[in-house]
Amino acid sequence: MFKVNENYLKLQGSYLFSNVGKKVHTYQAENPDKKVISLGIGDVTQPLVPSVIEAIHKATEEMAVKETFHGYSPDLGYEFLRSAIAKHDYGKRGVEIALDEIFISDGAKSDSGNIGEIFSVDNKIAVCDPVYPVYVDSNIMAGRTGEYDALTGKWSNVIYMPCTKENDFAPQLPKETPDIIYLCFPNNPTGSAVTRDELQKWVDYANQVKAVIIYDAAYEAYISQQECPHTIYECEGAKTCAIELRSFSKKAGFTGTRLGFTVIPKELVSDGVMLNQLWARRHGTKYNGAPYIIQRAGEAVYSEAGQKETKAQIAYYMNNARVIREGLKSYGYSVSGGVNAPYIWLATPNGMKSWDFFDELLTKANVVGTPGSGFGPSGEGYMRLTAFGTYENTVEALERIKNL
């Protein structure tokens, strides 16, 4: 008789955003006359920019001609895209990344969930609390997290690094030594960011204790403050301790077209084994590559016109973030984030539980947020709002919240 992976049975309910979606769907079905505005799931609303669309059309036409047709992509991704990434995302910031250290994928979510496959199951992970749920859930699936304590909302073999108002929602170096450290800056869900000097402390610590940092930089394009690094490799020594995950989803609106990449420097070694080689082997075995058409679209993001157009789109979303942040503050709410990231971290009023405030927002204001408790124990009492809606809906949502 076949057996299932029992680690999956340890997962607590459905995925956070699935739960949100189900609740909203049920409410809309029962109240078809209500216009619900979502500031919850972080999906973009602006269309792909003209340079990207032009590249997609051109690449699609190539696929209709024998001489320019493309089948399977190279294991690491097409060189034209990896070259653009190396030049614009790293070279222009004084960081040298070799082309064979860049692995093209269908997004940072996939990579953050899959990267654990190259590590032993007995590694101990450390995560920010609150945290993007995929980091913990994928380690639960792998059997790396131990047992769940329903009273504390924590896993026995996970090191939690609380990110609270008292520490400006930035994690502190853990007292217990981890093997794998997950960091996300600008942060999802709190919207916080760290300075280059603060991130250097993490790099130095990881090298000292021989831990590896999984660095999720999916929102680096939203950084506005110069002291905040756009890549962990701006820190000295990062190539010997850090893997970086990147995404085109929020940088260029590719949530529906799917494109991302992971960087693993060849200097990153454990017991004489290069993690770059392990990931290359895994990548070649389990992944057939992002479509040629989409990789050409990604290349267009780095064109002169593409950079100008995507920066304008990011500015549009960050203006939404400003509207939400300033509006909520003027209504008397306690908020953070929204400066270097498209997320606003809202403290629920009167000590209300996260899901209770979710229900109040949905039923009384017809506005959707994401309950902070879904991101971890320290997220209780908070709500994440996103700036990815349209400007008109953002303004309307704020007016509704004002009238609660």
Tab-separated table of C-alpha atoms in Angstrom:
chain	number	residue	atom	x	y	z
A	1	MET	CA	0.000	0.000	0.000
A	2	PHE	CA	1.347	3.434	-0.916
A	3	LYS	CA	2.091	5.930	1.821
A	4	VAL	CA	1.788	9.717	1.872
A	5	ASN	CA	4.365	12.243	3.034
A	6	GLU	CA	3.156	12.633	6.607
A	7	ASN	CA	4.862	16.011	6.906
A	8	TYR	CA	2.057	17.441	4.785
A	9	LEU	CA	-0.406	16.375	7.460
A	10	LYS	CA	1.347	18.750	9.874
A	11	LEU	CA	0.443	21.798	7.817
A	12	GLN	CA	-1.985	24.065	9.669
A	13	GLY	CA	-5.103	24.503	7.522
A	14	SER	CA	-4.934	26.012	4.041
A	15	TYR	CA	-2.357	28.410	2.695
A	16	LEU	CA	-2.926	31.911	4.143
A	17	PHE	CA	-3.927	33.604	0.902
A	18	SER	CA	-6.207	30.705	-0.003
A	19	ASN	CA	-8.060	31.261	3.267
A	20	VAL	CA	-8.396	34.956	2.507
A	21	GLY	CA	-9.670	34.192	-0.984
A	22	LYS	CA	-12.257	31.722	0.261
A	23	LYS	CA	-13.621	34.158	2.843
A	24	VAL	CA	-13.884	36.937	0.283
A	25	HIS	CA	-15.522	34.637	-2.282
A	26	THR	CA	-18.110	33.499	0.263
A	27	TYR	CA	-18.893	37.068	1.284
A	28	GLN	CA	-19.274	38.232	-2.307
A	29	ALA	CA	-21.525	35.302	-3.138
A	30	GLU	CA	-23.771	36.231	-0.225
A	31	ASN	CA	-23.615	39.963	-1.001
A	32	PRO	CA	-23.526	40.309	-4.796
A	33	ASP	CA	-24.529	43.981	-4.601
A	34	LYS	CA	-21.405	44.947	-2.619
A	35	LYS	CA	-18.280	46.292	-4.314
A	36	VAL	CA	-15.350	44.719	-2.509
A	37	ILE	CA	-11.957	46.437	-2.796
A	38	SER	CA	-8.899	44.283	-2.191
A	39	LEU	CA	-5.843	45.623	-0.411
A	40	GLY	CA	-5.036	42.074	0.611
A	41	ILE	CA	-3.262	39.670	-1.719
A	42	GLY	CA	-0.305	41.433	-3.277
A	43	ASP	CA	-1.251	41.084	-6.929
A	44	VAL	CA	-0.514	43.934	-9.317
A	45	THR	CA	-3.264	45.759	-11.208
A	46	GLN	CA	-1.384	47.818	-13.807
A	47	PRO	CA	-0.824	46.241	-17.244
A	48	LEU	CA	2.572	45.201	-18.540
A	49	VAL	CA	4.526	48.188	-19.850
A	50	PRO	CA	4.769	48.856	-23.622
A	51	SER	CA	8.401	47.703	-23.961
A	52	VAL	CA	7.548	44.349	-22.425
A	53	ILE	CA	4.445	43.888	-24.566
A	54	GLU	CA	6.442	44.722	-27.687
A	55	ALA	CA	9.059	42.120	-26.753
A	56	ILE	CA	6.358	39.499	-26.134
A	57	HIS	CA	4.785	40.153	-29.533
A	58	LYS	CA	8.137	39.982	-31.296
A	59	ALA	CA	9.155	36.773	-29.523
A	60	THR	CA	5.754	35.229	-30.274
A	61	GLU	CA	6.206	35.953	-33.967
A	62	GLU	CA	9.648	34.315	-33.823
A	63	MET	CA	8.031	31.151	-32.524
A	64	ALA	CA	5.959	30.963	-35.728
A	65	VAL	CA	9.044	30.823	-37.969
A	66	LYS	CA	11.218	27.725	-38.345
A	67	GLU	CA	14.495	29.643	-38.339
A	68	THR	CA	13.713	31.582	-35.129
A	69	PHE	CA	11.648	28.981	-33.267
A	70	HIS	CA	12.867	28.069	-29.742
A	71	GLY	CA	12.208	24.855	-27.821
A	72	TYR	CA	13.642	24.017	-24.424
A	73	SER	CA	15.612	26.845	-22.874
A	74	PRO	CA	19.164	26.297	-21.534
A	75	ASP	CA	19.308	24.891	-17.998
A	76	LEU	CA	20.317	28.187	-16.420
A	77	GLY	CA	18.160	30.327	-18.713
A	78	TYR	CA	19.015	32.244	-21.873
A	79	GLU	CA	22.306	34.111	-21.783
A	80	PHE	CA	20.720	37.313	-23.088
A	81	LEU	CA	18.610	37.576	-19.918
A	82	ARG	CA	21.319	36.488	-17.504
A	83	SER	CA	23.703	39.028	-19.070
A	84	ALA	CA	21.161	41.816	-18.591
A	85	ILE	CA	20.643	40.778	-14.969
A	86	ALA	CA	24.375	40.619	-14.246
A	87	LYS	CA	24.920	44.055	-15.786
A	88	HIS	CA	21.966	46.019	-14.441
A	89	ASP	CA	21.062	44.372	-11.125
A	90	TYR	CA	24.623	43.763	-9.971
A	91	GLY	CA	27.322	45.338	-12.150
A	92	LYS	CA	25.852	48.822	-11.828
A	93	ARG	CA	25.991	48.412	-8.044
A	94	GLY	CA	29.646	47.410	-8.079
A	95	VAL	CA	28.922	43.696	-7.663
A	96	GLU	CA	30.385	41.111	-10.027
A	97	ILE	CA	28.128	38.103	-10.586
A	98	ALA	CA	29.120	35.464	-13.135
A	99	LEU	CA	26.527	34.299	-15.654
A	100	ASP	CA	26.697	30.715	-14.382
A	101	GLU	CA	25.772	31.967	-10.904
A	102	ILE	CA	22.355	33.148	-12.154
A	103	PHE	CA	19.511	30.626	-12.500
A	104	ILE	CA	16.354	31.762	-14.313
A	105	SER	CA	13.058	30.431	-12.920
A	106	ASP	CA	9.325	31.075	-12.898
A	107	GLY	CA	9.434	33.181	-9.745
A	108	ALA	CA	10.824	33.718	-6.266
A	109	LYS	CA	7.976	31.805	-4.625
A	110	SER	CA	8.970	28.613	-6.417
A	111	ASP	CA	12.644	29.106	-5.647
A	112	SER	CA	12.075	29.936	-1.975
A	113	GLY	CA	10.066	26.743	-1.648
A	114	ASN	CA	12.460	24.575	-3.648
A	115	ILE	CA	15.829	25.813	-2.393
A	116	GLY	CA	15.549	23.652	0.716
A	117	GLU	CA	16.000	20.531	-1.408
A	118	ILE	CA	19.774	21.053	-1.549
A	119	PHE	CA	20.058	21.110	2.253
A	120	SER	CA	19.984	18.250	4.739
A	121	VAL	CA	16.714	17.740	6.567
A	122	ASP	CA	18.445	18.100	9.945
A	123	ASN	CA	19.369	21.748	9.359
A	124	LYS	CA	17.743	24.181	11.772
A	125	ILE	CA	16.090	27.223	10.220
A	126	ALA	CA	15.657	30.739	11.573
A	127	VAL	CA	12.851	32.970	10.302
A	128	CYS	CA	11.627	36.470	10.962
A	129	ASP	CA	8.326	36.569	12.827
A	130	PRO	CA	6.064	37.582	11.093
A	131	VAL	CA	7.253	36.043	7.851
A	132	TYR	CA	6.184	35.130	4.314
A	133	PRO	CA	4.410	31.770	4.914
A	134	VAL	CA	6.219	29.850	2.151
A	135	TYR	CA	9.486	29.794	4.091
A	136	VAL	CA	8.009	27.890	7.015
A	137	ASP	CA	5.447	25.829	5.097
A	138	SER	CA	8.021	24.449	2.642
A	139	ASN	CA	10.233	23.404	5.563
A	140	ILE	CA	7.250	21.725	7.213
A	141	MET	CA	6.765	19.735	4.010
A	142	ALA	CA	10.422	18.748	4.099
A	143	GLY	CA	10.205	17.535	7.704
A	144	ARG	CA	12.583	20.155	9.060
A	145	THR	CA	10.387	22.057	11.553
A	146	GLY	CA	9.625	19.574	14.341
A	147	GLU	CA	6.270	19.635	16.103
A	148	TYR	CA	3.647	22.375	16.211
A	149	ASP	CA	2.556	23.994	19.480
A	150	ALA	CA	-0.991	25.267	19.046
A	151	LEU	CA	-0.736	27.439	22.157
A	152	THR	CA	2.257	29.438	20.946
A	153	GLY	CA	1.720	29.020	17.191
A	154	LYS	CA	5.345	27.949	16.860
A	155	TRP	CA	7.275	24.918	15.591
A	156	SER	CA	9.705	23.193	17.940
A	157	ASN	CA	12.654	23.125	15.540
A	158	VAL	CA	12.308	26.665	14.181
A	159	ILE	CA	14.158	29.659	15.570
A	160	TYR	CA	11.784	32.639	15.580
A	161	MET	CA	13.230	36.143	15.354
A	162	PRO	CA	10.466	38.524	16.493
A	163	CYS	CA	10.000	41.677	14.417
A	164	THR	CA	7.981	44.015	16.595
A	165	LYS	CA	7.309	47.695	17.044
A	166	GLU	CA	9.941	47.736	19.791
A	167	ASN	CA	12.731	46.760	17.360
A	168	ASP	CA	11.331	48.677	14.361
A	169	PHE	CA	10.165	45.385	12.821
A	170	ALA	CA	13.771	44.323	12.123
A	171	PRO	CA	15.053	40.973	13.434
A	172	GLN	CA	17.878	40.714	15.950
A	173	LEU	CA	20.696	38.169	15.740
A	174	PRO	CA	19.351	34.940	17.279
A	175	LYS	CA	20.670	33.592	20.574
A	176	GLU	CA	20.363	30.010	19.325
A	177	THR	CA	22.611	29.195	16.364
A	178	PRO	CA	20.761	28.388	13.119
A	179	ASP	CA	22.005	26.601	10.011
A	180	ILE	CA	19.728	28.364	7.521
A	181	ILE	CA	18.570	31.971	7.971
A	182	TYR	CA	15.672	33.371	5.942
A	183	LEU	CA	15.754	37.149	5.460
A	184	CYS	CA	13.434	39.269	3.299
A	185	PHE	CA	14.167	42.959	2.741
A	186	PRO	CA	12.267	45.078	2.002
A	187	ASN	CA	10.138	42.868	4.163
A	188	ASN	CA	6.932	41.055	3.383
A	189	PRO	CA	4.683	41.568	5.353
A	190	THR	CA	5.909	44.466	7.546
A	191	GLY	CA	7.342	46.671	4.790
A	192	SER	CA	10.479	47.298	6.859
A	193	ALA	CA	13.963	47.636	5.385
A	194	VAL	CA	17.492	47.529	6.818
A	195	THR	CA	20.539	49.655	6.156
A	196	ARG	CA	23.677	48.315	4.537
A	197	ASP	CA	25.481	48.393	7.894
A	198	GLU	CA	22.675	46.432	9.553
A	199	LEU	CA	22.697	43.803	6.813
A	200	GLN	CA	26.501	43.558	7.062
A	201	LYS	CA	26.047	42.370	10.662
A	202	TRP	CA	23.973	39.445	9.389
A	203	VAL	CA	26.569	38.558	6.767
A	204	ASP	CA	29.358	38.658	9.338
A	205	TYR	CA	27.283	36.550	11.729
A	206	ALA	CA	26.442	33.943	9.072
A	207	ASN	CA	30.085	33.585	8.091
A	208	GLN	CA	31.081	33.328	11.739
A	209	VAL	CA	28.643	30.506	12.601
A	210	LYS	CA	28.856	28.933	9.113
A	211	ALA	CA	25.172	29.436	8.368
A	212	VAL	CA	23.641	30.190	4.980
A	213	ILE	CA	21.324	33.143	4.385
A	214	ILE	CA	18.396	32.728	1.999
A	215	TYR	CA	17.894	36.361	1.014
A	216	ASP	CA	14.576	37.252	-0.602
A	217	ALA	CA	15.016	40.543	-2.470
A	218	ALA	CA	11.720	40.387	-4.373
A	219	TYR	CA	10.886	44.006	-3.490
A	220	GLU	CA	14.286	45.655	-3.963
A	221	ALA	CA	12.971	47.811	-6.816
A	222	TYR	CA	10.785	49.673	-4.294
A	223	ILE	CA	13.682	50.880	-2.154
A	224	SER	CA	13.806	54.667	-1.941
A	225	GLN	CA	16.375	55.274	0.802
A	226	GLN	CA	20.003	55.229	-0.330
A	227	GLU	CA	21.305	53.618	2.849
A	228	CYS	CA	19.255	50.475	2.128
A	229	PRO	CA	21.045	47.890	-0.067
A	230	HIS	CA	19.363	46.484	-3.158
A	231	THR	CA	21.293	43.219	-2.990
A	232	ILE	CA	22.945	41.364	-0.130
A	233	TYR	CA	26.085	41.142	-2.253
A	234	GLU	CA	26.707	44.821	-1.566
A	235	CYS	CA	27.925	43.516	1.811
A	236	GLU	CA	31.491	42.281	2.149
A	237	GLY	CA	31.696	38.504	2.479
A	238	ALA	CA	28.138	37.821	1.312
A	239	LYS	CA	29.241	35.552	-1.525
A	240	THR	CA	30.473	32.960	0.982
A	241	CYS	CA	27.225	32.796	2.943
A	242	ALA	CA	24.222	34.030	0.914
A	243	ILE	CA	21.797	32.890	-1.759
A	244	GLU	CA	19.663	35.658	-3.263
A	245	LEU	CA	16.157	35.259	-4.687
A	246	ARG	CA	14.720	37.813	-7.130
A	247	SER	CA	11.392	38.265	-8.887
A	248	PHE	CA	9.945	40.156	-11.837
A	249	SER	CA	6.435	39.913	-10.350
A	250	LYS	CA	6.410	43.213	-8.487
A	251	LYS	CA	9.375	44.832	-10.224
A	252	ALA	CA	7.714	44.634	-13.638
A	253	GLY	CA	4.197	43.280	-13.056
A	254	PHE	CA	4.955	39.685	-14.090
A	255	THR	CA	2.601	38.038	-11.577
A	256	GLY	CA	0.665	36.507	-14.462
A	257	THR	CA	3.608	35.792	-16.751
A	258	ARG	CA	5.973	34.319	-14.115
A	259	LEU	CA	9.689	35.056	-14.108
A	260	GLY	CA	12.392	35.224	-11.471
A	261	PHE	CA	15.916	34.095	-10.731
A	262	THR	CA	18.216	32.848	-7.993
A	263	VAL	CA	21.861	33.774	-7.537
A	264	ILE	CA	24.239	31.263	-5.933
A	265	PRO	CA	27.889	32.367	-5.941
A	266	LYS	CA	30.493	29.666	-6.528
A	267	GLU	CA	32.278	30.809	-3.356
A	268	LEU	CA	29.393	29.429	-1.277
A	269	VAL	CA	30.731	26.060	-0.118
A	270	SER	CA	29.811	23.521	2.573
A	271	ASP	CA	32.296	20.749	3.434
A	272	GLY	CA	33.999	21.263	0.098
A	273	VAL	CA	30.720	21.100	-1.860
A	274	MET	CA	29.656	24.080	-4.007
A	275	LEU	CA	25.979	24.873	-3.506
A	276	ASN	CA	26.006	26.353	-7.013
A	277	GLN	CA	26.659	22.881	-8.434
A	278	LEU	CA	23.943	21.272	-6.313
A	279	TRP	CA	21.351	23.823	-7.429
A	280	ALA	CA	22.484	23.482	-11.048
A	281	ARG	CA	21.940	19.719	-10.801
A	282	ARG	CA	18.527	20.172	-9.197
A	283	HIS	CA	17.562	22.875	-11.709
A	284	GLY	CA	18.550	20.740	-14.700
A	285	THR	CA	16.740	17.687	-13.354
A	286	LYS	CA	13.443	19.178	-12.181
A	287	TYR	CA	12.922	22.313	-14.247
A	288	ASN	CA	12.564	22.858	-17.990
A	289	GLY	CA	12.940	26.608	-17.898
A	290	ALA	CA	10.840	29.738	-18.223
A	291	PRO	CA	9.403	30.184	-21.740
A	292	TYR	CA	11.570	31.901	-24.354
A	293	ILE	CA	8.827	34.499	-24.888
A	294	ILE	CA	8.777	35.427	-21.199
A	295	GLN	CA	12.568	35.559	-20.946
A	296	ARG	CA	12.595	38.004	-23.869
A	297	ALA	CA	10.004	40.019	-21.962
A	298	GLY	CA	12.316	39.996	-18.953
A	299	GLU	CA	15.187	41.230	-21.088
A	300	ALA	CA	13.020	44.156	-22.217
A	301	VAL	CA	12.627	45.256	-18.588
A	302	TYR	CA	16.315	46.213	-18.658
A	303	SER	CA	16.112	48.235	-21.860
A	304	GLU	CA	16.323	52.003	-21.512
A	305	ALA	CA	12.617	52.373	-22.227
A	306	GLY	CA	11.733	49.369	-20.064
A	307	GLN	CA	13.553	50.754	-17.037
A	308	LYS	CA	11.842	54.118	-17.423
A	309	GLU	CA	8.390	52.545	-17.820
A	310	THR	CA	8.711	50.113	-14.906
A	311	LYS	CA	10.059	52.848	-12.615
A	312	ALA	CA	6.973	54.906	-13.424
A	313	GLN	CA	4.779	51.937	-12.550
A	314	ILE	CA	6.592	51.413	-9.258
A	315	ALA	CA	6.123	55.113	-8.492
A	316	TYR	CA	2.395	54.667	-9.122
A	317	TYR	CA	2.178	51.898	-6.533
A	318	MET	CA	4.356	53.754	-4.047
A	319	ASN	CA	2.070	56.762	-4.332
A	320	ASN	CA	-0.737	54.411	-3.344
A	321	ALA	CA	1.391	53.335	-0.384
A	322	ARG	CA	1.831	56.970	0.642
A	323	VAL	CA	-1.926	57.556	0.396
A	324	ILE	CA	-2.649	54.535	2.583
A	325	ARG	CA	0.058	55.308	5.135
A	326	GLU	CA	-0.741	58.998	5.508
A	327	GLY	CA	-4.493	58.427	5.411
A	328	LEU	CA	-4.461	55.796	8.141
A	329	LYS	CA	-2.173	57.908	10.319
A	330	SER	CA	-4.536	60.851	9.993
A	331	TYR	CA	-7.394	58.604	11.133
A	332	GLY	CA	-5.464	57.706	14.283
A	333	TYR	CA	-4.179	54.271	13.278
A	334	SER	CA	-0.656	53.090	14.084
A	335	VAL	CA	1.113	52.095	10.844
A	336	SER	CA	4.582	51.356	9.505
A	337	GLY	CA	6.085	50.375	6.152
A	338	GLY	CA	5.099	51.910	2.833
A	339	VAL	CA	8.412	53.768	2.359
A	340	ASN	CA	10.744	51.148	0.865
A	341	ALA	CA	8.054	48.583	0.162
A	342	PRO	CA	4.498	48.409	-1.225
A	343	TYR	CA	3.185	47.048	2.090
A	344	ILE	CA	1.661	48.900	5.031
A	345	TRP	CA	1.688	47.156	8.402
A	346	LEU	CA	-1.368	48.310	10.341
A	347	ALA	CA	-1.880	47.734	14.067
A	348	THR	CA	-5.472	46.647	14.632
A	349	PRO	CA	-7.518	49.078	16.765
A	350	ASN	CA	-8.326	48.424	20.424
A	351	GLY	CA	-6.244	45.249	20.592
A	352	MET	CA	-8.565	43.474	18.147
A	353	LYS	CA	-7.455	40.062	16.851
A	354	SER	CA	-6.203	40.053	13.260
A	355	TRP	CA	-8.956	37.851	11.824
A	356	ASP	CA	-11.623	39.774	13.758
A	357	PHE	CA	-10.416	43.021	12.192
A	358	PHE	CA	-10.312	41.280	8.808
A	359	ASP	CA	-13.989	40.399	9.217
A	360	GLU	CA	-14.858	43.940	10.314
A	361	LEU	CA	-13.078	45.498	7.340
A	362	LEU	CA	-14.742	43.069	4.945
A	363	THR	CA	-18.298	43.274	6.272
A	364	LYS	CA	-18.467	46.932	7.307
A	365	ALA	CA	-16.163	48.605	4.782
A	366	ASN	CA	-16.046	45.941	2.037
A	367	VAL	CA	-12.260	46.212	2.085
A	368	VAL	CA	-9.911	43.210	2.104
A	369	GLY	CA	-6.640	43.087	4.038
A	370	THR	CA	-4.435	40.177	5.072
A	371	PRO	CA	-4.506	39.176	8.770
A	372	GLY	CA	-1.097	39.584	10.352
A	373	SER	CA	-1.466	36.429	12.431
A	374	GLY	CA	-1.291	34.429	9.198
A	375	PHE	CA	2.353	35.448	8.923
A	376	GLY	CA	3.327	34.142	12.354
A	377	PRO	CA	2.702	34.617	16.107
A	378	SER	CA	4.191	38.135	16.220
A	379	GLY	CA	1.808	39.174	13.464
A	380	GLU	CA	-1.198	38.879	15.757
A	381	GLY	CA	-2.836	42.249	16.213
A	382	TYR	CA	-1.763	43.512	12.791
A	383	MET	CA	-3.107	43.695	9.253
A	384	ARG	CA	-1.098	43.870	6.031
A	385	LEU	CA	-2.423	46.207	3.357
A	386	THR	CA	-0.940	46.385	-0.129
A	387	ALA	CA	-0.461	49.302	-2.506
A	388	PHE	CA	-1.057	47.248	-5.651
A	389	GLY	CA	-4.627	48.346	-6.257
A	390	THR	CA	-5.638	51.132	-8.593
A	391	TYR	CA	-5.289	54.667	-7.280
A	392	GLU	CA	-9.064	55.187	-7.486
A	393	ASN	CA	-9.811	52.038	-5.482
A	394	THR	CA	-7.101	52.891	-2.972
A	395	VAL	CA	-8.626	56.299	-2.300
A	396	GLU	CA	-12.104	54.811	-2.035
A	397	ALA	CA	-10.909	52.092	0.346
A	398	LEU	CA	-9.308	54.698	2.618
A	399	GLU	CA	-12.539	56.699	2.681
A	400	ARG	CA	-14.461	53.588	3.697
A	401	ILE	CA	-11.997	52.797	6.488
A	402	LYS	CA	-12.260	56.386	7.680
A	403	ASN	CA	-16.008	55.931	8.071
A	404	LEU	CA	-15.783	52.732	10.107
